[in-house]
CSV table of C-alpha atoms and ligand atoms in Angstrom, one decimal:
chain,number,residue,atom,x,y,z
A,1,MET,CA,-26.2,-55.0,37.7
A,2,ASN,CA,-29.4,-54.4,37.7
A,3,LYS,CA,-31.6,-53.4,34.2
A,4,THR,CA,-31.5,-50.0,34.3
A,5,ARG,CA,-27.5,-49.2,35.4
A,6,LYS,CA,-26.4,-52.0,32.4
A,7,ILE,CA,-28.3,-49.7,29.8
A,8,GLY,CA,-27.3,-46.6,31.5
A,9,LEU,CA,-22.9,-47.8,31.5
A,10,VAL,CA,-24.1,-48.5,27.5
A,11,VAL,CA,-25.4,-45.2,26.9
A,12,VAL,CA,-22.6,-43.8,28.3
A,13,ALA,CA,-20.3,-45.5,26.1
A,14,ALA,CA,-21.9,-44.8,23.2
A,15,PHE,CA,-21.2,-41.4,23.8
A,16,THR,CA,-17.6,-41.3,25.2
A,17,VAL,CA,-17.3,-43.5,21.8
A,18,CYS,CA,-19.2,-40.5,19.5
A,19,VAL,CA,-17.6,-37.8,21.4
A,20,VAL,CA,-13.7,-39.4,21.0
A,21,ALA,CA,-14.9,-39.4,17.4
A,22,VAL,CA,-16.0,-36.3,16.4
A,23,PHE,CA,-12.7,-35.0,18.1
A,24,ALA,CA,-11.2,-37.4,16.2
A,25,LYS,CA,-12.4,-35.6,13.0
A,26,PHE,CA,-12.8,-32.2,13.7
A,27,HIS,CA,-9.1,-32.7,14.8
A,28,LYS,CA,-8.3,-34.1,11.7
A,29,SER,CA,-10.1,-31.6,9.7
A,30,GLU,CA,-8.0,-29.2,12.2
A,31,THR,CA,-4.5,-30.2,11.1
A,32,LYS,CA,-5.6,-30.9,7.7
A,33,GLN,CA,-6.3,-27.0,7.4
A,34,LYS,CA,-3.7,-26.2,9.1
A,35,ASN,CA,-1.4,-27.9,6.5
A,36,SER,CA,-1.7,-25.0,3.9
A,37,ILE,CA,-2.9,-21.7,3.9
A,38,LYS,CA,-5.3,-19.2,1.5
A,39,ILE,CA,-4.6,-16.1,0.6
A,40,GLY,CA,-6.5,-14.1,-1.6
A,41,VAL,CA,-5.2,-10.5,-3.2
A,42,SER,CA,-7.1,-8.2,-4.9
A,43,ILE,CA,-5.1,-4.9,-6.4
A,44,TYR,CA,-6.8,-1.6,-7.7
A,45,GLU,CA,-5.1,-2.2,-11.3
A,46,SER,CA,-2.2,-4.3,-12.3
A,47,ASN,CA,-0.2,-1.3,-14.0
A,48,ASP,CA,0.6,0.5,-11.2
A,49,THR,CA,4.3,0.0,-10.5
A,50,PHE,CA,4.6,0.8,-6.6
A,51,VAL,CA,1.7,-1.8,-6.1
A,52,ASP,CA,3.2,-4.3,-8.3
A,53,LEU,CA,6.4,-4.0,-6.0
A,54,MET,CA,4.6,-4.7,-2.9
A,55,VAL,CA,2.9,-8.0,-4.7
A,56,ASP,CA,6.5,-9.3,-5.3
A,57,SER,CA,7.6,-8.5,-2.5
A,58,MET,CA,4.6,-10.8,-0.9
A,59,GLU,CA,5.0,-14.0,-3.0
A,60,GLU,CA,8.6,-13.4,-2.4
A,61,LYS,CA,8.1,-13.7,0.9
A,62,ALA,CA,5.1,-16.9,0.5
A,63,LYS,CA,8.3,-18.7,-1.3
A,64,LYS,CA,10.3,-18.4,1.7
A,65,TYR,CA,7.8,-19.0,4.6
A,66,GLU,CA,6.6,-22.2,2.3
A,67,LEU,CA,10.4,-23.5,2.3
A,68,GLU,CA,10.7,-22.6,5.9
A,69,THR,CA,7.5,-24.1,8.3
A,70,GLY,CA,7.0,-26.7,5.6
A,71,ILE,CA,2.8,-25.2,5.2
A,72,LYS,CA,1.8,-24.7,1.8
A,73,VAL,CA,1.1,-20.9,0.6
A,74,ASN,CA,-2.0,-20.5,-2.1
A,75,LEU,CA,-1.6,-16.3,-3.3
A,76,ASP,CA,-3.7,-15.8,-5.5
A,77,VAL,CA,-4.2,-12.1,-6.6
A,78,SER,CA,-6.5,-10.4,-9.5
A,79,SER,CA,-7.0,-7.2,-10.4
A,80,ALA,CA,-9.3,-5.2,-9.4
A,81,LYS,CA,-9.1,-3.0,-13.5
A,82,GLU,CA,-10.0,-0.3,-11.5
A,83,SER,CA,-13.4,-0.8,-10.5
A,84,GLN,CA,-14.8,-1.3,-6.8
A,85,ARG,CA,-17.9,-3.6,-8.1
A,86,THR,CA,-15.5,-5.6,-9.5
A,87,GLN,CA,-13.3,-5.5,-6.6
A,88,ASN,CA,-16.4,-6.6,-3.9
A,89,GLU,CA,-16.8,-9.6,-6.5
A,90,GLN,CA,-13.6,-10.7,-6.4
A,91,ILE,CA,-13.5,-10.7,-2.7
A,92,LYS,CA,-16.6,-12.4,-2.6
A,93,ARG,CA,-15.3,-15.4,-4.2
A,94,TYR,CA,-12.7,-15.4,-1.6
A,95,ILE,CA,-14.9,-15.9,0.9
A,96,SER,CA,-17.2,-18.5,-0.8
A,97,LEU,CA,-14.1,-20.5,-1.8
A,98,ASN,CA,-12.8,-20.3,1.7
A,99,TYR,CA,-9.7,-18.6,1.5
A,100,ASP,CA,-8.0,-18.3,5.2
A,101,VAL,CA,-7.2,-14.5,5.5
A,102,ILE,CA,-7.6,-11.9,2.0
A,103,CYS,CA,-5.8,-8.5,2.0
A,104,VAL,CA,-6.9,-6.3,0.0
A,105,ASN,CA,-6.1,-2.7,-2.5
A,106,LEU,CA,-8.8,-1.1,-2.2
A,107,VAL,CA,-10.1,1.0,-5.9
A,108,ASP,CA,-12.1,3.0,-3.9
A,109,ARG,CA,-11.2,3.7,-0.1
A,110,THR,CA,-14.4,5.5,1.2
A,111,ASN,CA,-16.0,2.4,0.0
A,112,ALA,CA,-14.9,-0.4,2.4
A,113,SER,CA,-18.5,-1.3,4.0
A,114,THR,CA,-19.4,-4.6,1.4
A,115,ILE,CA,-15.5,-5.7,1.6
A,116,ILE,CA,-15.7,-5.7,5.2
A,117,ASP,CA,-19.8,-6.9,6.0
A,118,ALA,CA,-18.8,-10.2,3.8
A,119,ALA,CA,-15.0,-11.4,5.6
A,120,MET,CA,-16.5,-10.4,9.3
A,121,ASP,CA,-20.4,-12.3,8.0
A,122,LYS,CA,-17.5,-15.7,7.5
A,123,ASN,CA,-14.6,-14.9,10.0
A,124,ILE,CA,-12.2,-13.9,7.6
A,125,PRO,CA,-9.1,-11.5,8.9
A,126,ILE,CA,-9.0,-8.7,6.3
A,127,VAL,CA,-5.4,-6.6,5.5
A,128,PHE,CA,-5.7,-3.6,3.9
A,129,PHE,CA,-2.9,-1.7,2.1
A,130,ASN,CA,-1.8,0.8,0.1
A,131,ARG,CA,-4.6,2.5,0.0
A,132,GLU,CA,-5.9,3.7,3.1
A,133,PRO,CA,-10.1,2.7,4.8
A,134,VAL,CA,-11.6,5.6,6.8
A,135,ALA,CA,-10.3,4.7,10.4
A,136,GLU,CA,-14.3,4.0,11.8
A,137,ASP,CA,-14.0,1.7,8.5
A,138,ILE,CA,-11.0,-0.3,10.3
A,139,PHE,CA,-11.7,-0.2,13.7
A,140,ARG,CA,-15.2,-1.8,13.1
A,141,TRP,CA,-13.3,-5.6,13.4
A,142,GLU,CA,-10.7,-6.8,15.8
A,143,ASN,CA,-8.9,-8.5,12.7
A,144,ILE,CA,-8.8,-5.9,10.5
A,145,TYR,CA,-5.6,-4.2,9.2
A,146,TYR,CA,-3.4,-1.6,7.0
A,147,VAL,CA,0.2,-2.0,5.7
A,148,GLY,CA,0.6,1.5,4.2
A,149,THR,CA,2.7,4.5,4.9
A,150,ASP,CA,2.6,7.8,6.7
A,151,ALA,CA,1.7,10.2,3.9
A,152,LYS,CA,2.7,13.7,5.6
A,153,ALA,CA,6.0,12.3,6.8
A,154,THR,CA,6.9,10.8,3.1
A,155,ALA,CA,6.3,14.6,2.0
A,156,VAL,CA,7.3,16.5,4.6
A,157,LEU,CA,11.0,14.5,3.2
A,158,GLN,CA,9.8,15.7,0.0
A,159,GLY,CA,10.0,19.2,1.2
A,160,GLN,CA,13.1,18.4,2.8
A,161,ILE,CA,15.2,17.3,-0.2
A,162,LEU,CA,14.5,20.9,-1.7
A,163,ILE,CA,15.2,22.3,1.6
A,164,ASP,CA,19.1,20.9,1.5
A,165,ALA,CA,19.4,21.1,-2.3
A,166,TYR,CA,18.2,25.3,-2.0
A,167,ASN,CA,20.8,25.5,1.3
A,168,LYS,CA,23.8,23.7,-0.8
A,169,ASN,CA,23.2,26.1,-3.7
A,170,PRO,CA,20.8,28.4,-3.8
A,171,GLU,CA,20.7,29.6,-7.9
A,172,MET,CA,19.9,25.9,-9.0
A,173,LEU,CA,16.9,26.3,-7.9
A,174,ASP,CA,15.2,30.1,-8.0
A,175,LYS,CA,17.3,30.5,-11.2
A,176,ASN,CA,15.4,33.9,-12.0
A,177,GLY,CA,16.3,34.8,-8.4
A,178,ASP,CA,13.2,36.5,-7.0
A,179,GLY,CA,13.7,34.2,-3.6
A,180,LYS,CA,10.6,32.3,-4.2
A,181,LEU,CA,10.1,28.6,-6.0
A,182,GLN,CA,7.9,28.6,-9.4
A,183,TYR,CA,6.4,24.5,-9.2
A,184,VAL,CA,4.7,22.9,-10.6
A,185,MET,CA,2.5,20.2,-9.2
A,186,LEU,CA,1.4,16.2,-10.6
A,187,GLU,CA,-0.6,14.8,-8.6
A,188,GLY,CA,-1.8,11.4,-7.7
A,189,GLU,CA,-5.3,10.6,-7.9
A,190,MET,CA,-8.0,12.3,-6.7
A,191,GLY,CA,-10.2,11.5,-3.5
A,192,HIS,CA,-6.6,9.1,-2.3
A,193,GLN,CA,-4.7,9.7,1.1
A,194,ASP,CA,-1.3,10.0,-0.1
A,195,SER,CA,-2.4,12.4,-3.1
A,196,ILE,CA,-4.5,14.2,-1.3
A,197,ILE,CA,-1.8,14.8,2.0
A,198,ARG,CA,1.1,15.0,-0.3
A,199,THR,CA,0.1,17.7,-2.5
A,200,GLU,CA,-0.4,19.6,0.9
A,201,TRP,CA,2.0,18.5,2.7
A,202,SER,CA,5.7,18.7,0.4
A,203,VAL,CA,4.5,22.4,-0.1
A,204,GLN,CA,3.7,23.3,3.5
A,205,THR,CA,7.5,21.8,4.4
A,206,LEU,CA,8.8,24.4,1.8
A,207,ILE,CA,6.4,27.3,3.5
A,208,ASP,CA,7.1,26.5,6.9
A,209,TYR,CA,10.8,26.6,6.7
A,210,GLY,CA,9.9,29.8,5.0
A,211,MET,CA,10.7,29.5,1.8
A,212,PRO,CA,7.8,31.4,-0.6
A,213,MET,CA,6.3,29.3,-3.0
A,214,GLU,CA,4.8,30.2,-6.7
A,215,LYS,CA,2.6,27.9,-8.2
A,216,ILE,CA,2.0,28.1,-11.9
A,217,GLU,CA,0.0,24.5,-12.4
A,218,SER,CA,-1.1,21.1,-10.9
A,219,ALA,CA,-2.7,18.1,-12.6
A,220,VAL,CA,-3.5,14.7,-11.9
A,221,ALA,CA,-1.7,12.1,-13.9
A,222,ASN,CA,-3.2,9.4,-11.9
A,223,TRP,CA,0.7,8.0,-10.8
A,224,GLN,CA,1.3,7.5,-14.6
A,225,ARG,CA,4.4,7.5,-16.1
A,226,ASN,CA,3.0,8.5,-19.4
A,227,GLN,CA,0.1,10.9,-18.4
A,228,GLY,CA,3.0,12.7,-16.0
A,229,ALA,CA,4.9,13.1,-19.6
A,230,ALA,CA,2.3,14.7,-21.7
A,231,LEU,CA,0.8,17.1,-18.7
A,232,MET,CA,4.8,18.0,-18.3
A,233,GLU,CA,5.0,18.4,-22.4
A,234,GLN,CA,2.0,21.1,-22.5
A,235,TRP,CA,3.5,22.9,-19.5
A,236,ILE,CA,6.5,23.1,-20.8
A,237,ASN,CA,5.3,24.7,-24.3
A,238,THR,CA,3.6,27.2,-21.9
A,239,TYR,CA,6.0,28.4,-19.2
A,240,GLY,CA,9.5,26.7,-20.3
A,241,LYS,CA,11.7,27.6,-18.4
A,242,GLU,CA,9.4,29.7,-15.6
A,243,ILE,CA,9.4,26.5,-14.1
A,244,GLU,CA,11.9,25.9,-11.5
A,245,VAL,CA,10.8,22.8,-9.4
A,246,VAL,CA,8.6,19.7,-10.3
A,247,LEU,CA,6.7,18.2,-7.1
A,248,CYS,CA,5.0,14.5,-8.1
A,249,ASN,CA,3.5,12.9,-5.6
A,250,ASN,CA,5.2,9.6,-7.0
A,251,ASP,CA,8.5,8.4,-9.1
A,252,ASP,CA,6.6,7.6,-11.9
A,253,MET,CA,4.8,10.6,-13.1
A,254,ALA,CA,8.4,11.8,-11.8
A,255,LEU,CA,10.3,9.8,-14.6
A,256,GLY,CA,7.6,10.9,-17.0
A,257,VAL,CA,8.7,15.0,-16.4
A,258,CYS,CA,12.0,13.3,-17.2
A,259,ASP,CA,11.2,12.0,-20.4
A,260,SER,CA,9.8,15.2,-21.3
A,261,LEU,CA,12.6,17.2,-20.2
A,262,ALA,CA,14.8,15.3,-22.0
A,263,LYS,CA,12.6,15.5,-25.5
A,264,ALA,CA,12.9,19.4,-24.5
A,265,ASN,CA,16.5,19.5,-24.1
A,266,ILE,CA,16.3,21.0,-20.7
A,267,GLU,CA,18.5,19.8,-18.0
A,268,ASP,CA,18.0,22.5,-15.2
A,269,ILE,CA,14.6,22.1,-13.7
A,270,ALA,CA,14.4,20.5,-10.7
A,271,VAL,CA,12.1,17.0,-10.1
A,272,VAL,CA,11.2,15.4,-7.2
A,273,GLY,CA,9.3,11.8,-6.4
A,274,ILE,CA,8.2,9.6,-3.8
A,275,ASP,CA,8.2,6.2,-3.7
A,276,ALA,CA,12.4,4.6,-4.7
A,277,THR,CA,11.0,2.2,-7.7
A,278,GLN,CA,13.9,0.9,-9.1
A,279,ALA,CA,13.5,3.5,-12.4
A,280,GLY,CA,13.3,6.1,-9.7
A,281,VAL,CA,16.5,5.3,-7.6
A,282,LYS,CA,18.4,5.1,-10.7
A,283,ALA,CA,17.8,8.2,-12.8
A,284,VAL,CA,18.6,9.6,-8.9
A,285,GLU,CA,22.1,8.6,-9.8
A,286,GLU,CA,22.2,9.8,-13.2
A,287,GLY,CA,20.8,12.9,-11.9
A,288,LYS,CA,17.6,13.2,-13.9
A,289,LEU,CA,15.4,13.1,-11.0
A,290,LEU,CA,16.9,15.6,-7.6
A,291,GLY,CA,15.9,12.7,-5.0
A,292,THR,CA,12.7,10.7,-4.5
A,293,VAL,CA,11.6,9.4,-0.8
A,294,ASP,CA,12.3,5.2,-0.2
A,295,CYS,CA,8.8,4.1,0.8
A,296,ASN,CA,9.6,0.4,1.3
A,297,ALA,CA,7.7,-1.6,-1.2
A,298,ALA,CA,9.6,-4.9,-0.3
A,299,LYS,CA,9.0,-4.1,3.5
A,300,GLN,CA,5.3,-3.4,3.3
A,301,GLY,CA,4.6,-6.7,1.0
A,302,GLU,CA,6.7,-8.4,3.6
A,303,THR,CA,4.6,-6.9,6.2
A,304,ILE,CA,1.1,-8.2,4.6
A,305,PHE,CA,2.3,-11.3,4.7
A,306,ASP,CA,3.2,-11.8,8.0
A,307,ILE,CA,0.2,-9.9,9.7
A,308,ALA,CA,-1.4,-12.4,7.2
A,309,ALA,CA,0.1,-15.7,7.9
A,310,GLY,CA,0.5,-14.7,11.5
A,311,ILE,CA,-3.2,-14.4,12.3
A,312,TRP,CA,-4.1,-17.5,10.0
A,313,ALA,CA,-1.4,-19.3,12.6
A,314,ASP,CA,-2.6,-18.6,15.5
A,315,GLY,CA,-5.0,-15.2,16.1
A,316,SER,CA,-2.2,-12.9,16.5
A,317,VAL,CA,0.4,-10.9,14.5
A,318,PRO,CA,4.1,-11.8,14.8
A,319,ASN,CA,5.8,-9.8,17.5
A,320,ASN,CA,8.7,-8.2,14.4
A,321,VAL,CA,5.5,-6.2,13.1
A,322,LYS,CA,4.8,-2.9,15.1
A,323,LEU,CA,1.7,-1.6,14.5
A,324,GLU,CA,0.1,1.6,15.7
A,325,ASN,CA,-3.2,1.4,17.5
A,326,GLU,CA,-2.7,-1.7,17.0
A,327,ARG,CA,-4.5,-1.8,13.4
A,328,TYR,CA,-1.8,-0.1,11.5
A,329,PHE,CA,1.8,-0.5,10.0
A,330,ARG,CA,3.6,1.9,8.1
A,331,ALA,CA,7.1,1.6,6.8
A,332,PRO,CA,10.1,3.2,8.3
A,333,LEU,CA,11.4,5.7,5.2
A,334,ILE,CA,14.3,7.3,3.7
A,335,LYS,CA,15.0,10.5,1.4
A,336,VAL,CA,16.9,9.5,-1.8
A,337,THR,CA,19.5,11.8,-2.8
A,338,LYS,CA,22.7,11.5,-5.1
B,401,GAL,C1,0.9,5.5,-3.6
B,401,GAL,C2,2.6,5.4,-4.6
B,401,GAL,C3,1.7,5.4,-6.0
B,401,GAL,C4,0.9,4.4,-6.4
B,401,GAL,C5,-0.2,4.4,-5.3
B,401,GAL,C6,-1.1,3.7,-5.7
B,401,GAL,O1,1.5,4.9,-2.4
B,401,GAL,O2,3.4,6.2,-4.1
B,401,GAL,O3,3.1,5.1,-6.7
B,401,GAL,O4,1.3,3.3,-6.6
B,401,GAL,O5,0.2,4.4,-4.1
B,401,GAL,O6,-2.3,3.1,-4.4
B,402,CA,CA1,12.6,31.5,-8.8
């Protein structure tokens, strides 16, 4: 063998050793990484019944997944305390700590771009939930998903609960017999898609059915039971039994209304909510709420987890998760009445 050939062989051999070593190292870190998944969750605030239900369900699903796969799940949940700036910081922290997926319940749904930029930069998928970013944000990148409800469909079902009740017993709703429903409306939150669309479409559904509606008052109670109760107390004092129907964008506010009605000893005003929280369903069973719409918080929470774990494991959403427009999961809905 001549000298150049010998050197050539040594070089080839050395190169092969290097390639194998690098590959082995890469492979090792790859398998190590795949033994545990880190999911960072940020919610808009910590005092929201429905969002808490979704988080509980994510946590349960994570435990099940650990048992079934042996893969360790770190699910970290932080509350943004209603500050978009705080939320942006929380997400940046997750990203700097190499979280695998981040799940975001936006404080300000029109303000997703800082989070999206930061996640795209480090190639970390995002699952938004419950507070829906605009479509332009969702479609900025293929690793962005949304889990929530179809806001209009929830409102249409709420309207139908009242239509069904009216058809069964018109006097129960239209107590003054003027052929119209005098109503007050409790809205969730300014700028929230569920609030805007539910406020419009619950009433519109009744109008489209041919039920004339007369608005007495409406106000924002931030999804909260105590704020709903305070507003209803004022309205009872001002309008008393002129009010025939109370439409609420969610169950907690509807329960607040029930609290004030009970305090004033009023039993014949129809109240409807949306969510089907435990307390909401109980109030329906007890006849305090005429009805609510089940938005399936548990299914939504599970699906957020399934999407996160799926894209982490092999870059794709599991087949059992049926997406709209490849990016949106909308929970199935059911009317809940006695
Ligand atoms: C709505 C839900 C409300 C509240 C809100 C928070 O979908 O009906 O109860 O949780 O989301 O964003
Ligand atoms: Ca009437």
